[in-house]
């Protein structure tokens, strides 16, 4: 990407494809690609939406009410549910949030860079077990999309696309671009890119998917949605000393408080997401 200011062309500020490729685990840690009818599909004995009946059993807390078996329930006088076998689609979609709020950090790397490194690790794990990986980059302008595919060549394409998308986001930030794109349309696009049964990983800031609850709930109904909240060191271990804050004409001192993610985590779980916190130990 040409035109990036030299001050931003530093490790931790600029994201490179090389550093994402370097996260590839050693060959001995990678599993063999499973035999399958198509890349990313693993026949699995899991409850699903298939046609082959797996079992009829007594209802347990947490079971889907839509799976209640009327005949067994009427015959026994107790609620019973059906479960089915289906093919589990081992396809993974990585969503990298490079919007302005992610282009910030007080540690060794911007939130966006740490998010990309974390997603790359997840992508390498998926490819290592024989799955397919796709990418959606949300930043400056139109979202950058890469449909799921398998193999090292696909991870090379993912790494290059993330690096290019991050450069574009940095340029947009320096140029003072327009409003940040909304997350809801990206989640809707994710549903079109990934078949039901796949896995979605979104790496974003501690604010979470604000304003996208409805889209998140729809996505989580048919796909495993994992949301990774990237926390800055100043949010997990804020300095004890008071800090000077200035707007150029006025200044004052204040102390940072530790970020409490629990209310947001509870809200995300209620929507069907699987949230986790990403600290420096996870994402460099």
PDB file of N, CA and C in Angstrom, residues 174-213:
ATOM      1  N   UNK A 174      -5.989   8.445   8.878  1.00  0.00           N
ATOM      2  CA  UNK A 174      -5.118   9.614   8.742  1.00  0.00           C
ATOM      3  C   UNK A 174      -5.801  10.707   7.932  1.00  0.00           C
ATOM      4  N   UNK A 175      -6.521  10.287   6.895  1.00  0.00           N
ATOM      5  CA  UNK A 175      -7.190  11.259   6.020  1.00  0.00           C
ATOM      6  C   UNK A 175      -8.472  11.796   6.629  1.00  0.00           C
ATOM      7  N   UNK A 176      -8.883  11.237   7.768  1.00  0.00           N
ATOM      8  CA  UNK A 176     -10.114  11.700   8.404  1.00  0.00           C
ATOM      9  C   UNK A 176     -11.325  11.334   7.593  1.00  0.00           C
ATOM     10  N   UNK A 177     -11.411  10.041   7.211  1.00  0.00           N
ATOM     11  CA  UNK A 177     -12.507   9.563   6.371  1.00  0.00           C
ATOM     12  C   UNK A 177     -13.864   9.728   7.028  1.00  0.00           C
ATOM     13  N   UNK A 178     -14.900   9.259   6.353  1.00  0.00           N
ATOM     14  CA  UNK A 178     -16.271   9.414   6.823  1.00  0.00           C
ATOM     15  C   UNK A 178     -16.578   8.530   8.018  1.00  0.00           C
ATOM     16  N   UNK A 179     -17.880   8.354   8.263  1.00  0.00           N
ATOM     17  CA  UNK A 179     -18.320   7.577   9.409  1.00  0.00           C
ATOM     18  C   UNK A 179     -17.903   6.114   9.266  1.00  0.00           C
ATOM     19  N   UNK A 180     -17.692   5.465  10.407  1.00  0.00           N
ATOM     20  CA  UNK A 180     -17.333   4.050  10.405  1.00  0.00           C
ATOM     21  C   UNK A 180     -18.517   3.227   9.922  1.00  0.00           C
ATOM     22  N   UNK A 181     -18.279   2.222   9.093  1.00  0.00           N
ATOM     23  CA  UNK A 181     -19.382   1.387   8.615  1.00  0.00           C
ATOM     24  C   UNK A 181     -20.026   0.627   9.766  1.00  0.00           C
ATOM     25  N   UNK A 182     -21.312   0.342   9.621  1.00  0.00           N
ATOM     26  CA  UNK A 182     -22.041  -0.383  10.659  1.00  0.00           C
ATOM     27  C   UNK A 182     -21.675  -1.867  10.622  1.00  0.00           C
ATOM     28  N   UNK A 183     -21.822  -2.517  11.770  1.00  0.00           N
ATOM     29  CA  UNK A 183     -21.474  -3.931  11.862  1.00  0.00           C
ATOM     30  C   UNK A 183     -22.592  -4.837  11.357  1.00  0.00           C
ATOM     31  N   UNK A 184     -23.834  -4.430  11.520  1.00  0.00           N
ATOM     32  CA  UNK A 184     -24.966  -5.291  11.140  1.00  0.00           C
ATOM     33  C   UNK A 184     -24.905  -5.761   9.684  1.00  0.00           C
ATOM     34  N   UNK A 185     -24.620  -4.877   8.707  1.00  0.00           N
ATOM     35  CA  UNK A 185     -24.529  -5.360   7.324  1.00  0.00           C
ATOM     36  C   UNK A 185     -23.426  -6.403   7.132  1.00  0.00           C
ATOM     37  N   UNK A 186     -22.327  -6.274   7.880  1.00  0.00           N
ATOM     38  CA  UNK A 186     -21.253  -7.256   7.767  1.00  0.00           C
ATOM     39  C   UNK A 186     -21.704  -8.617   8.288  1.00  0.00           C
ATOM     40  N   UNK A 187     -22.497  -8.630   9.366  1.00  0.00           N
ATOM     41  CA  UNK A 187     -23.000  -9.897   9.886  1.00  0.00           C
ATOM     42  C   UNK A 187     -23.990 -10.531   8.915  1.00  0.00           C
ATOM     43  N   UNK A 188     -24.785  -9.701   8.247  1.00  0.00           N
ATOM     44  CA  UNK A 188     -25.692 -10.221   7.221  1.00  0.00           C
ATOM     45  C   UNK A 188     -24.906 -10.807   6.052  1.00  0.00           C
ATOM     46  N   UNK A 189     -23.819 -10.154   5.674  1.00  0.00           N
ATOM     47  CA  UNK A 189     -22.965 -10.683   4.603  1.00  0.00           C
ATOM     48  C   UNK A 189     -22.320 -11.994   5.035  1.00  0.00           C
ATOM     49  N   UNK A 190     -21.966 -12.109   6.313  1.00  0.00           N
ATOM     50  CA  UNK A 190     -21.370 -13.342   6.821  1.00  0.00           C
ATOM     51  C   UNK A 190     -22.321 -14.520   6.636  1.00  0.00           C
ATOM     52  N   UNK A 191     -23.623 -14.300   6.816  1.00  0.00           N
ATOM     53  CA  UNK A 191     -24.597 -15.369   6.627  1.00  0.00           C
ATOM     54  C   UNK A 191     -24.619 -15.846   5.181  1.00  0.00           C
ATOM     55  N   UNK A 192     -24.378 -14.923   4.251  1.00  0.00           N
ATOM     56  CA  UNK A 192     -24.369 -15.312   2.832  1.00  0.00           C
ATOM     57  C   UNK A 192     -23.073 -16.038   2.466  1.00  0.00           C
ATOM     58  N   UNK A 193     -22.003 -15.747   3.167  1.00  0.00           N
ATOM     59  CA  UNK A 193     -20.703 -16.332   2.841  1.00  0.00           C
ATOM     60  C   UNK A 193     -20.491 -17.710   3.459  1.00  0.00           C
ATOM     61  N   UNK A 194     -21.175 -17.992   4.571  1.00  0.00           N
ATOM     62  CA  UNK A 194     -20.900 -19.203   5.330  1.00  0.00           C
ATOM     63  C   UNK A 194     -22.171 -20.026   5.485  1.00  0.00           C
ATOM     64  N   UNK A 195     -22.094 -21.298   5.128  1.00  0.00           N
ATOM     65  CA  UNK A 195     -23.248 -22.185   5.217  1.00  0.00           C
ATOM     66  C   UNK A 195     -23.611 -22.453   6.674  1.00  0.00           C
ATOM     67  N   UNK A 196     -24.875 -22.805   6.945  1.00  0.00           N
ATOM     68  CA  UNK A 196     -25.254 -23.181   8.308  1.00  0.00           C
ATOM     69  C   UNK A 196     -24.374 -24.311   8.826  1.00  0.00           C
ATOM     70  N   UNK A 197     -24.034 -24.238  10.103  1.00  0.00           N
ATOM     71  CA  UNK A 197     -23.152 -25.222  10.708  1.00  0.00           C
ATOM     72  C   UNK A 197     -21.712 -24.764  10.795  1.00  0.00           C
ATOM     73  N   UNK A 198     -21.367 -23.684  10.089  1.00  0.00           N
ATOM     74  CA  UNK A 198     -20.011 -23.169  10.125  1.00  0.00           C
ATOM     75  C   UNK A 198     -19.751 -22.361  11.383  1.00  0.00           C
ATOM     76  N   UNK A 199     -18.541 -21.843  11.461  1.00  0.00           N
ATOM     77  CA  UNK A 199     -18.103 -21.111  12.650  1.00  0.00           C
ATOM     78  C   UNK A 199     -17.657 -19.708  12.240  1.00  0.00           C
ATOM     79  N   UNK A 200     -18.119 -18.709  12.982  1.00  0.00           N
ATOM     80  CA  UNK A 200     -17.770 -17.314  12.718  1.00  0.00           C
ATOM     81  C   UNK A 200     -16.991 -16.766  13.905  1.00  0.00           C
ATOM     82  N   UNK A 201     -15.848 -16.141  13.621  1.00  0.00           N
ATOM     83  CA  UNK A 201     -15.047 -15.475  14.654  1.00  0.00           C
ATOM     84  C   UNK A 201     -14.999 -13.980  14.326  1.00  0.00           C
ATOM     85  N   UNK A 202     -15.524 -13.149  15.197  1.00  0.00           N
ATOM     86  CA  UNK A 202     -15.445 -11.699  15.052  1.00  0.00           C
ATOM     87  C   UNK A 202     -14.538 -11.146  16.126  1.00  0.00           C
ATOM     88  N   UNK A 203     -13.491 -10.430  15.723  1.00  0.00           N
ATOM     89  CA  UNK A 203     -12.596  -9.765  16.670  1.00  0.00           C
ATOM     90  C   UNK A 203     -12.897  -8.272  16.614  1.00  0.00           C
ATOM     91  N   UNK A 204     -13.339  -7.726  17.740  1.00  0.00           N
ATOM     92  CA  UNK A 204     -13.714  -6.320  17.792  1.00  0.00           C
ATOM     93  C   UNK A 204     -13.323  -5.745  19.144  1.00  0.00           C
ATOM     94  N   UNK A 205     -13.701  -4.493  19.387  1.00  0.00           N
ATOM     95  CA  UNK A 205     -13.322  -3.813  20.609  1.00  0.00           C
ATOM     96  C   UNK A 205     -14.242  -4.117  21.766  1.00  0.00           C
ATOM     97  N   UNK A 206     -13.942  -3.574  22.943  1.00  0.00           N
ATOM     98  CA  UNK A 206     -14.717  -3.890  24.151  1.00  0.00           C
ATOM     99  C   UNK A 206     -16.146  -3.371  24.118  1.00  0.00           C
ATOM    100  N   UNK A 207     -16.477  -2.524  23.143  1.00  0.00           N
ATOM    101  CA  UNK A 207     -17.864  -2.068  23.020  1.00  0.00           C
ATOM    102  C   UNK A 207     -18.749  -3.166  22.450  1.00  0.00           C
ATOM    103  N   UNK A 208     -18.128  -4.160  21.805  1.00  0.00           N
ATOM    104  CA  UNK A 208     -18.895  -5.251  21.234  1.00  0.00           C
ATOM    105  C   UNK A 208     -19.667  -4.838  19.994  1.00  0.00           C
ATOM    106  N   UNK A 209     -20.602  -5.672  19.551  1.00  0.00           N
ATOM    107  CA  UNK A 209     -21.370  -5.386  18.334  1.00  0.00           C
ATOM    108  C   UNK A 209     -22.542  -4.446  18.607  1.00  0.00           C
ATOM    109  N   UNK A 210     -22.235  -3.242  19.028  1.00  0.00           N
ATOM    110  CA  UNK A 210     -23.286  -2.276  19.361  1.00  0.00           C
ATOM    111  C   UNK A 210     -24.179  -2.016  18.154  1.00  0.00           C
ATOM    112  N   UNK A 211     -25.483  -2.070  18.376  1.00  0.00           N
ATOM    113  CA  UNK A 211     -26.447  -1.794  17.318  1.00  0.00           C
ATOM    114  C   UNK A 211     -26.670  -2.934  16.357  1.00  0.00           C
ATOM    115  N   UNK A 212     -26.115  -4.104  16.637  1.00  0.00           N
ATOM    116  CA  UNK A 212     -26.246  -5.233  15.701  1.00  0.00           C
ATOM    117  C   UNK A 212     -26.855  -6.457  16.379  1.00  0.00           C
ATOM    118  N   UNK A 213     -27.636  -6.255  17.432  1.00  0.00           N
ATOM    119  CA  UNK A 213     -28.184  -7.381  18.182  1.00  0.00           C
ATOM    120  C   UNK A 213     -29.028  -8.306  17.305  1.00  0.00           C
TER     121      UNK A 213
END
